[in-house]
Coordinates of C-alpha atoms and ligand atoms in Angstrom, one line a residue:
M1 CA 2.9 -11.9 36.5
N2 CA 4.2 -11.2 40.0
N3 CA 4.5 -14.5 41.8
Y4 CA 7.3 -16.4 40.1
S5 CA 7.5 -19.5 42.2
D6 CA 5.2 -21.4 39.9
V7 CA 7.4 -20.9 36.9
S8 CA 9.4 -24.1 37.7
F9 CA 10.6 -26.1 40.7
W10 CA 13.9 -24.2 40.3
F11 CA 12.2 -20.9 40.7
D12 CA 10.2 -22.2 43.7
S13 CA 13.5 -23.1 45.3
L14 CA 14.7 -19.5 45.2
D15 CA 13.9 -16.6 47.6
K16 CA 10.1 -16.3 47.4
N17 CA 10.1 -12.6 47.3
I18 CA 11.5 -11.8 43.8
Q19 CA 10.7 -8.3 42.7
A20 CA 11.0 -7.3 39.1
R21 CA 13.8 -4.8 38.4
P22 CA 12.6 -1.4 37.2
S23 CA 11.3 -1.2 33.6
L24 CA 12.6 1.1 30.9
T25 CA 10.8 4.5 31.2
D26 CA 12.6 6.7 28.6
D27 CA 14.5 6.7 25.4
I28 CA 18.2 5.8 26.1
E29 CA 21.4 5.3 24.1
V30 CA 23.9 2.5 24.9
D31 CA 26.8 0.7 23.2
V32 CA 25.1 -2.7 23.3
A33 CA 21.4 -3.5 23.7
I34 CA 20.6 -7.1 24.6
I35 CA 17.0 -8.4 24.2
G36 CA 16.3 -11.2 26.7
A37 CA 17.8 -12.0 30.1
G38 CA 18.3 -15.8 29.7
F39 CA 21.7 -17.5 29.7
T40 CA 22.6 -16.2 26.2
G41 CA 21.9 -12.5 27.0
L42 CA 23.4 -12.7 30.5
W43 CA 26.6 -14.5 29.5
T44 CA 27.1 -12.2 26.6
A45 CA 26.8 -9.2 28.9
Y46 CA 29.2 -10.9 31.4
Y47 CA 32.0 -11.6 28.9
L48 CA 31.6 -8.1 27.3
K49 CA 32.0 -6.4 30.6
Q50 CA 34.8 -8.6 31.7
Q51 CA 36.9 -7.5 28.7
K52 CA 35.7 -4.0 28.3
P53 CA 34.3 -2.6 31.6
D54 CA 33.5 0.9 30.1
L55 CA 31.1 -0.5 27.6
S56 CA 27.5 0.6 28.3
I57 CA 25.1 -2.3 28.1
A58 CA 21.4 -2.5 28.6
I59 CA 19.4 -5.8 28.8
I60 CA 15.7 -5.6 28.3
E61 CA 13.6 -8.5 29.5
S62 CA 9.8 -8.9 29.0
E63 CA 9.4 -10.6 32.4
I64 CA 12.3 -11.2 34.8
A65 CA 15.8 -12.6 34.3
G66 CA 15.7 -16.4 33.9
F67 CA 11.9 -16.4 33.2
G68 CA 12.4 -18.3 29.9
A69 CA 13.9 -21.7 29.2
S70 CA 17.0 -20.7 31.3
G71 CA 15.0 -20.8 34.6
R72 CA 13.0 -23.9 33.7
N73 CA 15.2 -26.5 32.0
G74 CA 16.3 -30.0 33.0
G75 CA 19.4 -28.7 34.6
W76 CA 21.9 -30.5 32.4
L77 CA 25.0 -28.4 31.8
K78 CA 26.4 -30.1 28.7
G79 CA 29.9 -29.9 27.3
S80 CA 28.5 -30.6 23.8
I81 CA 26.3 -28.9 21.2
E82 CA 23.6 -30.1 18.9
G83 CA 24.2 -30.8 15.2
E84 CA 27.9 -31.5 15.6
S85 CA 28.2 -33.7 12.5
Q86 CA 26.8 -30.9 10.3
M87 CA 29.3 -28.5 11.9
Y88 CA 32.3 -30.8 11.6
A89 CA 31.7 -31.6 7.9
G90 CA 34.8 -30.6 5.9
L91 CA 37.0 -30.0 8.9
S92 CA 40.3 -31.9 9.3
L93 CA 40.8 -34.1 12.4
E94 CA 43.1 -31.4 13.9
Q95 CA 40.4 -28.7 13.3
R96 CA 37.7 -31.0 14.8
Q97 CA 39.9 -31.6 17.9
Q98 CA 40.2 -27.8 18.4
V99 CA 36.4 -27.6 18.3
I100 CA 36.0 -30.5 20.6
Q101 CA 38.4 -28.8 23.1
Q102 CA 36.2 -25.7 23.1
V103 CA 33.0 -27.7 23.4
T104 CA 34.2 -30.0 26.2
G105 CA 35.7 -27.1 28.1
I106 CA 32.2 -25.6 28.8
V107 CA 31.6 -27.3 32.2
E108 CA 35.0 -26.2 33.6
E109 CA 34.5 -22.6 32.3
V110 CA 31.1 -22.4 34.0
K111 CA 32.5 -24.0 37.2
T112 CA 35.4 -21.4 37.2
V113 CA 33.1 -18.4 36.7
T114 CA 30.5 -19.5 39.2
Q115 CA 33.2 -20.0 41.8
R116 CA 34.8 -16.7 41.0
E117 CA 31.6 -14.8 41.2
N118 CA 30.2 -16.7 44.2
I119 CA 27.2 -18.0 42.3
D120 CA 25.9 -21.0 44.1
C121 CA 23.9 -23.0 41.5
D122 CA 24.3 -26.5 43.0
L123 CA 26.7 -27.4 40.2
H124 CA 27.6 -31.1 40.4
H125 CA 30.0 -32.5 37.9
G126 CA 28.8 -36.1 37.8
G127 CA 28.8 -36.9 34.0
V128 CA 25.9 -38.4 32.2
V129 CA 24.8 -41.9 31.4
Y130 CA 23.0 -42.6 28.1
S131 CA 21.4 -46.0 28.7
A132 CA 19.9 -48.7 26.6
A133 CA 16.9 -49.9 28.6
R134 CA 13.4 -51.1 28.6
Y135 CA 13.6 -52.6 25.1
Q136 CA 16.2 -54.3 23.0
E137 CA 16.2 -51.8 20.1
Q138 CA 17.9 -49.2 22.3
L139 CA 21.1 -51.2 22.4
K140 CA 21.7 -50.5 18.7
R141 CA 21.0 -46.8 19.2
V142 CA 23.6 -46.7 22.0
D143 CA 26.2 -48.4 19.9
D144 CA 25.4 -46.2 16.9
S145 CA 25.6 -43.1 19.1
L146 CA 29.1 -44.2 20.4
S147 CA 30.4 -44.8 16.8
Y148 CA 29.0 -41.4 15.8
F149 CA 30.9 -39.5 18.6
H150 CA 34.1 -41.5 18.0
G151 CA 33.7 -40.8 14.3
L152 CA 33.6 -37.0 15.1
G153 CA 36.9 -37.3 16.9
Y154 CA 35.9 -37.9 20.5
T155 CA 37.9 -40.5 22.4
D156 CA 37.1 -43.2 24.8
D157 CA 38.1 -40.8 27.6
D158 CA 35.2 -38.5 26.5
Y159 CA 32.6 -41.2 25.6
H160 CA 32.9 -44.8 26.7
R161 CA 30.7 -47.8 26.6
L162 CA 29.3 -49.3 29.8
T163 CA 28.1 -52.9 30.2
A164 CA 24.7 -53.5 31.7
A165 CA 26.2 -54.1 35.1
E166 CA 28.3 -51.0 34.9
T167 CA 25.3 -48.9 33.8
K168 CA 23.3 -50.2 36.8
Q169 CA 26.1 -49.0 39.1
Y170 CA 25.1 -45.5 38.0
V171 CA 21.3 -45.8 37.5
N172 CA 19.1 -48.8 38.0
V173 CA 16.7 -48.3 35.2
R174 CA 14.2 -51.0 34.3
G175 CA 15.5 -53.5 31.7
C176 CA 19.0 -52.0 31.6
L177 CA 21.0 -53.4 28.7
G178 CA 24.1 -51.2 28.7
G179 CA 25.0 -47.6 28.1
I180 CA 27.6 -44.8 27.5
F181 CA 29.2 -42.7 30.1
I182 CA 30.2 -39.1 29.1
K183 CA 32.2 -37.1 31.6
H184 CA 31.6 -33.6 30.1
V185 CA 28.2 -33.0 31.8
A186 CA 27.2 -31.4 35.1
T187 CA 23.9 -30.8 36.7
I188 CA 22.8 -27.4 38.1
N189 CA 19.8 -25.5 39.5
P190 CA 19.4 -23.4 36.4
A191 CA 17.3 -20.7 38.1
K192 CA 20.0 -20.1 40.6
L193 CA 22.5 -19.7 37.8
A194 CA 20.3 -17.3 35.8
R195 CA 19.4 -15.2 38.8
G196 CA 23.0 -15.3 40.1
L197 CA 24.3 -14.2 36.7
S198 CA 21.8 -11.4 36.5
D199 CA 23.0 -10.0 39.9
T200 CA 26.6 -10.4 38.8
V201 CA 26.3 -8.5 35.5
E202 CA 24.3 -5.8 37.3
A203 CA 27.2 -5.4 39.8
L204 CA 29.5 -5.1 36.8
G205 CA 27.5 -2.1 35.6
V206 CA 25.0 -3.6 33.2
T207 CA 21.4 -2.2 33.5
I208 CA 18.7 -4.8 33.3
Y209 CA 15.2 -3.5 32.5
E210 CA 12.6 -6.1 33.4
K211 CA 8.9 -6.1 32.5
T212 CA 10.0 -4.4 29.2
K213 CA 9.1 -6.1 26.0
A214 CA 10.9 -5.5 22.7
H215 CA 8.5 -5.2 19.8
S216 CA 11.0 -4.8 17.1
F217 CA 14.6 -3.9 16.4
N218 CA 15.9 -2.2 13.2
N219 CA 18.5 0.3 12.1
R220 CA 20.2 0.1 15.5
V221 CA 17.0 0.9 17.5
V222 CA 15.1 -1.4 19.8
V223 CA 11.4 -0.4 20.2
T224 CA 9.6 -1.2 23.4
D225 CA 6.3 0.0 24.9
N226 CA 8.0 2.4 27.2
G227 CA 10.8 3.9 25.1
Q228 CA 13.4 3.2 22.5
I229 CA 17.0 2.1 22.9
K230 CA 19.6 3.3 20.4
A231 CA 22.6 1.0 20.3
N232 CA 25.6 0.4 18.1
I233 CA 25.1 -3.3 18.5
I234 CA 21.9 -5.2 19.1
V235 CA 21.9 -8.7 20.4
P236 CA 18.5 -10.4 20.2
A237 CA 18.8 -13.4 22.6
V238 CA 15.2 -14.7 22.7
E239 CA 15.8 -18.3 21.5
G240 CA 12.3 -19.9 21.8
Y241 CA 10.4 -16.6 21.7
W242 CA 11.2 -15.3 18.2
S243 CA 7.6 -15.5 17.1
G244 CA 6.7 -12.8 19.6
I245 CA 9.0 -10.2 17.9
N246 CA 8.2 -8.3 14.8
S247 CA 11.2 -9.3 12.7
D248 CA 11.8 -10.9 9.3
L249 CA 14.2 -13.3 11.2
K250 CA 11.5 -14.8 13.3
N251 CA 10.8 -17.8 11.2
H252 CA 14.2 -19.5 11.6
T253 CA 13.3 -20.8 15.1
I254 CA 10.1 -22.3 16.3
P255 CA 8.9 -22.6 20.0
I256 CA 8.8 -26.2 21.2
I257 CA 7.2 -27.0 24.5
S258 CA 9.2 -29.2 26.9
N259 CA 7.9 -30.6 30.2
L260 CA 9.2 -31.7 33.5
V261 CA 8.1 -33.1 36.8
A262 CA 9.9 -33.2 40.2
T263 CA 9.2 -35.7 43.0
T264 CA 9.2 -34.9 46.6
P265 CA 12.7 -35.6 48.1
L266 CA 13.2 -39.3 48.0
T267 CA 14.2 -41.5 50.9
E268 CA 17.6 -43.2 51.0
E269 CA 15.8 -46.6 50.4
Q270 CA 14.2 -45.2 47.3
W271 CA 17.5 -44.0 46.0
Q272 CA 19.1 -47.4 46.7
E273 CA 16.4 -48.9 44.5
I274 CA 17.0 -46.6 41.5
G275 CA 20.6 -45.7 41.9
F276 CA 21.9 -42.1 41.1
D277 CA 24.4 -42.5 44.0
K278 CA 27.0 -40.4 42.1
R279 CA 24.3 -38.1 40.9
P280 CA 24.9 -38.4 37.1
A281 CA 22.5 -37.0 34.6
F282 CA 20.6 -39.7 32.9
R283 CA 18.7 -40.5 29.7
D284 CA 17.6 -43.5 27.8
S285 CA 17.6 -43.9 24.1
S286 CA 14.0 -43.3 23.3
R287 CA 13.3 -40.8 20.6
L288 CA 10.9 -39.0 23.0
H289 CA 13.9 -37.3 24.6
S290 CA 13.4 -38.6 28.2
Y291 CA 15.9 -37.5 30.8
A292 CA 16.4 -37.3 34.6
H293 CA 18.7 -36.4 37.4
R294 CA 18.9 -36.3 41.2
S295 CA 18.7 -32.7 42.4
A296 CA 20.8 -31.3 45.2
D297 CA 17.9 -31.7 47.6
N298 CA 17.3 -35.4 46.5
R299 CA 14.3 -35.1 44.2
L300 CA 14.1 -37.0 40.9
I301 CA 13.8 -34.4 38.1
F302 CA 12.2 -36.1 35.1
G303 CA 11.4 -34.6 31.7
A304 CA 10.5 -35.3 28.1
R305 CA 10.0 -33.2 25.1
G306 CA 6.5 -32.1 24.1
S307 CA 4.5 -30.4 21.5
Y308 CA 4.4 -27.5 19.0
L309 CA 1.4 -25.0 18.9
F310 CA 0.0 -23.9 15.6
N311 CA 1.5 -20.7 14.2
S312 CA 4.4 -20.8 16.6
K313 CA 2.2 -19.7 19.5
I314 CA 4.0 -19.4 22.7
R315 CA 2.4 -21.3 25.6
Q316 CA 1.6 -19.1 28.5
Q317 CA 0.5 -21.8 30.9
H318 CA 3.3 -23.1 33.2
T319 CA 1.9 -26.4 34.3
L320 CA 1.2 -29.6 32.4
S321 CA -2.2 -30.5 31.0
P322 CA -3.8 -33.6 32.5
D323 CA -2.7 -35.6 29.4
E324 CA 0.9 -34.4 29.6
Y325 CA 1.0 -35.1 33.3
A326 CA -0.4 -38.6 32.8
F327 CA 2.1 -39.3 30.1
H328 CA 5.0 -38.1 32.3
M329 CA 3.9 -40.3 35.2
K330 CA 3.5 -43.3 33.0
F331 CA 6.9 -42.7 31.4
M332 CA 8.7 -42.1 34.7
L333 CA 7.3 -45.3 36.3
D334 CA 8.2 -47.3 33.2
F335 CA 11.8 -46.4 33.9
F336 CA 11.6 -46.7 37.7
P337 CA 8.6 -48.9 38.7
S338 CA 9.6 -48.8 42.4
L339 CA 8.5 -45.1 42.5
E340 CA 4.9 -46.1 42.1
G341 CA 2.9 -43.8 44.4
V342 CA 5.6 -41.3 44.9
E343 CA 4.4 -37.7 45.4
I344 CA 5.0 -35.3 42.6
T345 CA 5.4 -31.8 44.1
H346 CA 6.1 -29.8 40.9
N347 CA 5.3 -30.0 37.2
W348 CA 6.1 -27.3 34.7
S349 CA 6.8 -26.6 31.1
G350 CA 8.9 -24.2 29.1
T351 CA 9.7 -23.1 25.6
L352 CA 12.8 -24.0 23.8
G353 CA 13.9 -22.9 20.4
M354 CA 14.3 -25.3 17.5
S355 CA 16.4 -23.9 14.7
R356 CA 15.7 -24.8 11.1
R357 CA 19.5 -25.1 10.7
Y358 CA 19.5 -27.7 13.4
S359 CA 22.9 -26.5 14.7
P360 CA 23.8 -23.4 16.8
H361 CA 25.1 -20.2 15.3
V362 CA 26.8 -17.0 16.2
I363 CA 26.2 -14.4 13.5
Y364 CA 27.9 -11.0 13.6
D365 CA 26.9 -8.5 11.0
P366 CA 28.8 -5.2 11.6
K367 CA 26.8 -3.6 8.7
S368 CA 23.5 -3.8 10.5
G369 CA 24.9 -3.9 14.0
L370 CA 23.3 -7.3 14.7
A371 CA 24.9 -10.1 16.8
L372 CA 22.9 -13.3 17.1
A373 CA 23.6 -16.4 19.2
G374 CA 21.3 -19.3 19.5
G375 CA 19.9 -22.3 17.6
Y376 CA 20.6 -24.6 20.5
S377 CA 17.6 -26.9 19.7
G378 CA 17.0 -27.8 23.3
A379 CA 20.6 -28.0 24.5
G380 CA 21.5 -24.4 25.4
V381 CA 22.4 -24.5 29.1
G382 CA 26.1 -25.1 28.3
A383 CA 26.2 -24.1 24.7
S384 CA 24.9 -20.6 25.6
N385 CA 28.1 -20.0 27.6
L386 CA 30.3 -21.0 24.7
L387 CA 28.4 -19.0 22.1
A388 CA 28.1 -15.9 24.3
R389 CA 31.9 -15.9 24.8
T390 CA 32.2 -16.1 21.0
T391 CA 29.7 -13.3 20.5
A392 CA 31.6 -11.1 22.9
D393 CA 34.8 -11.7 21.1
L394 CA 33.2 -10.9 17.7
I395 CA 31.6 -7.7 19.0
L396 CA 34.9 -6.6 20.5
Q397 CA 36.6 -7.5 17.2
K398 CA 39.1 -9.8 18.9
D399 CA 41.0 -12.4 16.9
S400 CA 40.5 -15.4 19.2
D401 CA 40.3 -19.2 18.8
L402 CA 36.5 -18.8 19.3
T403 CA 36.0 -16.5 16.4
T404 CA 37.4 -19.2 14.0
M405 CA 34.9 -21.8 15.2
P406 CA 32.5 -23.4 12.7
W407 CA 29.5 -21.8 14.4
V408 CA 30.7 -18.3 13.5
F409 CA 29.3 -16.5 10.5
N410 CA 30.3 -12.9 9.6
Q411 CA 27.4 -12.4 7.2
S412 CA 23.9 -11.0 7.3
P413 CA 21.6 -13.2 9.4
N414 CA 19.2 -13.8 6.5
S415 CA 21.9 -15.3 4.4
V416 CA 22.8 -17.9 7.1
L417 CA 19.5 -18.7 8.8
K418 CA 16.9 -21.0 7.2
R419 CA 13.2 -20.5 7.5
W420 CA 10.8 -23.2 8.8
E421 CA 8.2 -24.3 6.3
P422 CA 5.0 -22.1 6.4
E423 CA 1.8 -23.2 8.2
P424 CA 0.0 -25.5 8.2
I425 CA 2.9 -27.7 6.9
R426 CA 5.0 -26.7 9.9
W427 CA 2.4 -27.8 12.5
L428 CA 1.3 -30.9 10.5
G429 CA 4.9 -31.9 10.0
Y430 CA 5.8 -31.6 13.7
K431 CA 2.7 -33.4 14.8
T432 CA 3.2 -36.2 12.4
I433 CA 6.8 -36.8 13.4
R434 CA 6.0 -36.7 17.1
S435 CA 3.1 -39.2 16.6
V436 CA 5.4 -41.5 14.7
F437 CA 8.1 -41.3 17.5
S438 CA 5.4 -42.1 20.1
W439 CA 4.1 -45.0 18.0
E440 CA 7.6 -46.4 17.6
E441 CA 8.2 -46.1 21.4
N442 CA 4.9 -47.9 22.1
V443 CA 5.6 -50.6 19.5
D444 CA 9.2 -51.2 20.8
N445 CA 8.1 -51.2 24.4
N446 CA 5.5 -53.9 23.8
P447 CA 7.2 -57.3 24.0
D448 CA 4.2 -58.7 21.9
S449 CA 4.7 -56.4 19.0
P450 CA 5.2 -58.4 15.8
R451 CA 8.4 -58.0 13.8
W452 CA 6.7 -56.3 10.8
K453 CA 5.2 -53.7 13.0
K454 CA 8.6 -52.9 14.6
K455 CA 10.3 -52.7 11.2
T456 CA 7.6 -50.4 9.9
A457 CA 7.8 -48.1 12.9
H458 CA 11.6 -48.0 12.8
T459 CA 11.6 -47.2 9.0
A460 CA 9.1 -44.4 9.4
A461 CA 10.9 -42.9 12.4
K462 CA 14.3 -43.1 10.7
I463 CA 13.0 -41.4 7.6
L464 CA 11.3 -38.6 9.6
A465 CA 14.0 -38.0 12.3
P466 CA 16.3 -35.9 10.1
L467 CA 13.4 -33.5 9.4
L468 CA 13.8 -32.4 13.0
G469 CA 17.5 -32.5 12.9
Y470 CA 17.8 -35.8 14.9
Ligands
FAD1 C1 11.7 -27.7 29.8 C2 13.1 -27.5 29.2 C3 14.1 -28.3 29.5 C4 15.4 -28.1 29.0 N1 16.4 -28.9 29.4 C5 17.7 -28.5 29.0 C6 18.8 -29.2 29.6 O1 18.7 -30.0 30.6 N2 20.0 -28.9 29.1 C7 20.2 -28.0 28.1 O2 21.4 -27.8 27.7 N3 19.2 -27.3 27.6 C8 17.9 -27.5 28.1 N4 16.9 -26.8 27.6 C9 17.2 -25.7 26.7 C10 17.8 -24.5 27.4 O3 17.1 -24.2 28.5 C11 17.8 -23.3 26.4 O4 18.5 -23.7 25.2 C12 18.6 -22.1 27.0 O5 18.1 -21.8 28.3 C13 18.3 -20.9 26.1 O6 18.7 -19.7 26.8 P1 18.4 -18.4 26.1 O7 18.9 -17.3 27.0 O8 18.9 -18.4 24.7 O9 16.8 -18.3 26.0 P2 15.8 -18.1 27.2 O10 16.3 -18.6 28.5 O11 14.5 -18.6 26.7 O12 15.8 -16.5 27.4 C14 15.1 -15.7 26.5 C15 14.5 -14.5 27.4 O13 14.0 -13.5 26.5 C16 12.8 -13.0 27.1 N5 12.1 -12.4 26.0 C17 11.4 -13.1 25.0 N6 10.8 -12.3 24.1 C18 11.2 -11.0 24.5 C19 10.9 -9.7 24.0 N7 10.2 -9.5 22.9 N8 11.4 -8.6 24.7 C20 12.2 -8.8 25.8 N9 12.5 -10.0 26.3 C21 12.0 -11.1 25.7 C22 12.2 -14.2 27.7 O14 11.3 -13.8 28.8 C23 13.4 -15.0 28.2 O15 13.7 -14.7 29.6 C24 15.6 -27.0 28.1 C25 14.6 -26.2 27.7 C26 13.3 -26.4 28.3 C27 12.2 -25.4 28.0

């Protein structure tokens, strides 16, 4: 692939003439070899070099830096991580508050580094609104969600309830019933951040080999088509792409397709209709993971989670199928009917990794020389920064606050990671759960649905949701 502008709207907004960096052509030896130039790999290289400039680091990337989820996502930089309840189990309130401090500090850290390194990624710290809208059932989900976060130790200053009128001040979504405002979220142009970071680490002395695919890694050697890399430490940072590597670790994360559309820049009148004046990130409380924000150039970016392909196949096509496109349009207009007829200039999809543990991990195993960070389950834009900082500290054997965090495991990866069920159970399971979520959404969103149908749909969805870590 040589023309990268169709990877995502974000890539299309970059300089059009991106040339891949040179590939690996020989066998080499380095201190640290990183597989994958997404946020995890790039941030890890950055924090390693910051602390130990003489470390030799090579990143190998099968396409170009930012080509994966990091250059295609919804642009939410979240000061939170998935699976927090599982992670906080057994911790005292004081310990949980220490974790919360680390997690909620992500946005400020990224802000500080991007300013220091002159990476312009359109970062806008506008918080996020989780709304209850379109149907009554969402109101309970919003209240449950607020109780959940307060139960973990977050305060009203972090997560606070909004009335319907207050929510509408942020976003005028159809049938708004109320919401939650969370201040620890910013929006970015993720391709600008990934490409900017890749230039930054390169300037610090990291070598990035693009168009170089790793086939396997073992015994401190990464094998590629063009040569081998011997390294003291290997950091596989391939999140949604594990199924493409020959490794016994690959079944712990499956590739999930996630889809987005971007409108043409909207007019001031259109924005007055739908809100977003302060440019918050936005989602409602559907189980279909719908989310949106207003880009720096005034487009509405709208996305929802998609499908899983049999045998963890990774989707090569970047654009949406006609069915996916129709679904997104219908969904977006259900939120914002005044956008009927608006031009969609971009549609694209990407691959995120869903970990069977349902919560992120940093695993450092000095015996095998492996350091693994990931398991973001679709929320890795911010989490990758925090976990990369942790990974760097572990590799450098520093005793820091980060290395005591509950996502850290000093064990062999196989003893920490769980495997997904084998096929066809994996595929059938995912498909069934998604179908039930879609059915629940349709039933709830239909004012004529009888009570028994709603009750059945809720019961089925509630039973199945934990199987995907929701
Ligand atoms: C459509 C979409 C929307 C999302 N929205 C959000 C959001 O708004 N907020 C949020 O927090 N998260 C979001 N996510 C998730 C987030 O983007 C990811 O969690 C995060 O970018 C993961 O970064 P990473 O570096 O671990 O993986 P990636 O960015 O996927 O990087 C992995 C890299 O490894 C390369 N690679 C793969 N296999 C090999 C190999 N064998 N050899 C060499 N290189 C290889 C790939 O080309 C890729 O560049 C979204 C994801 C998608 C797909």
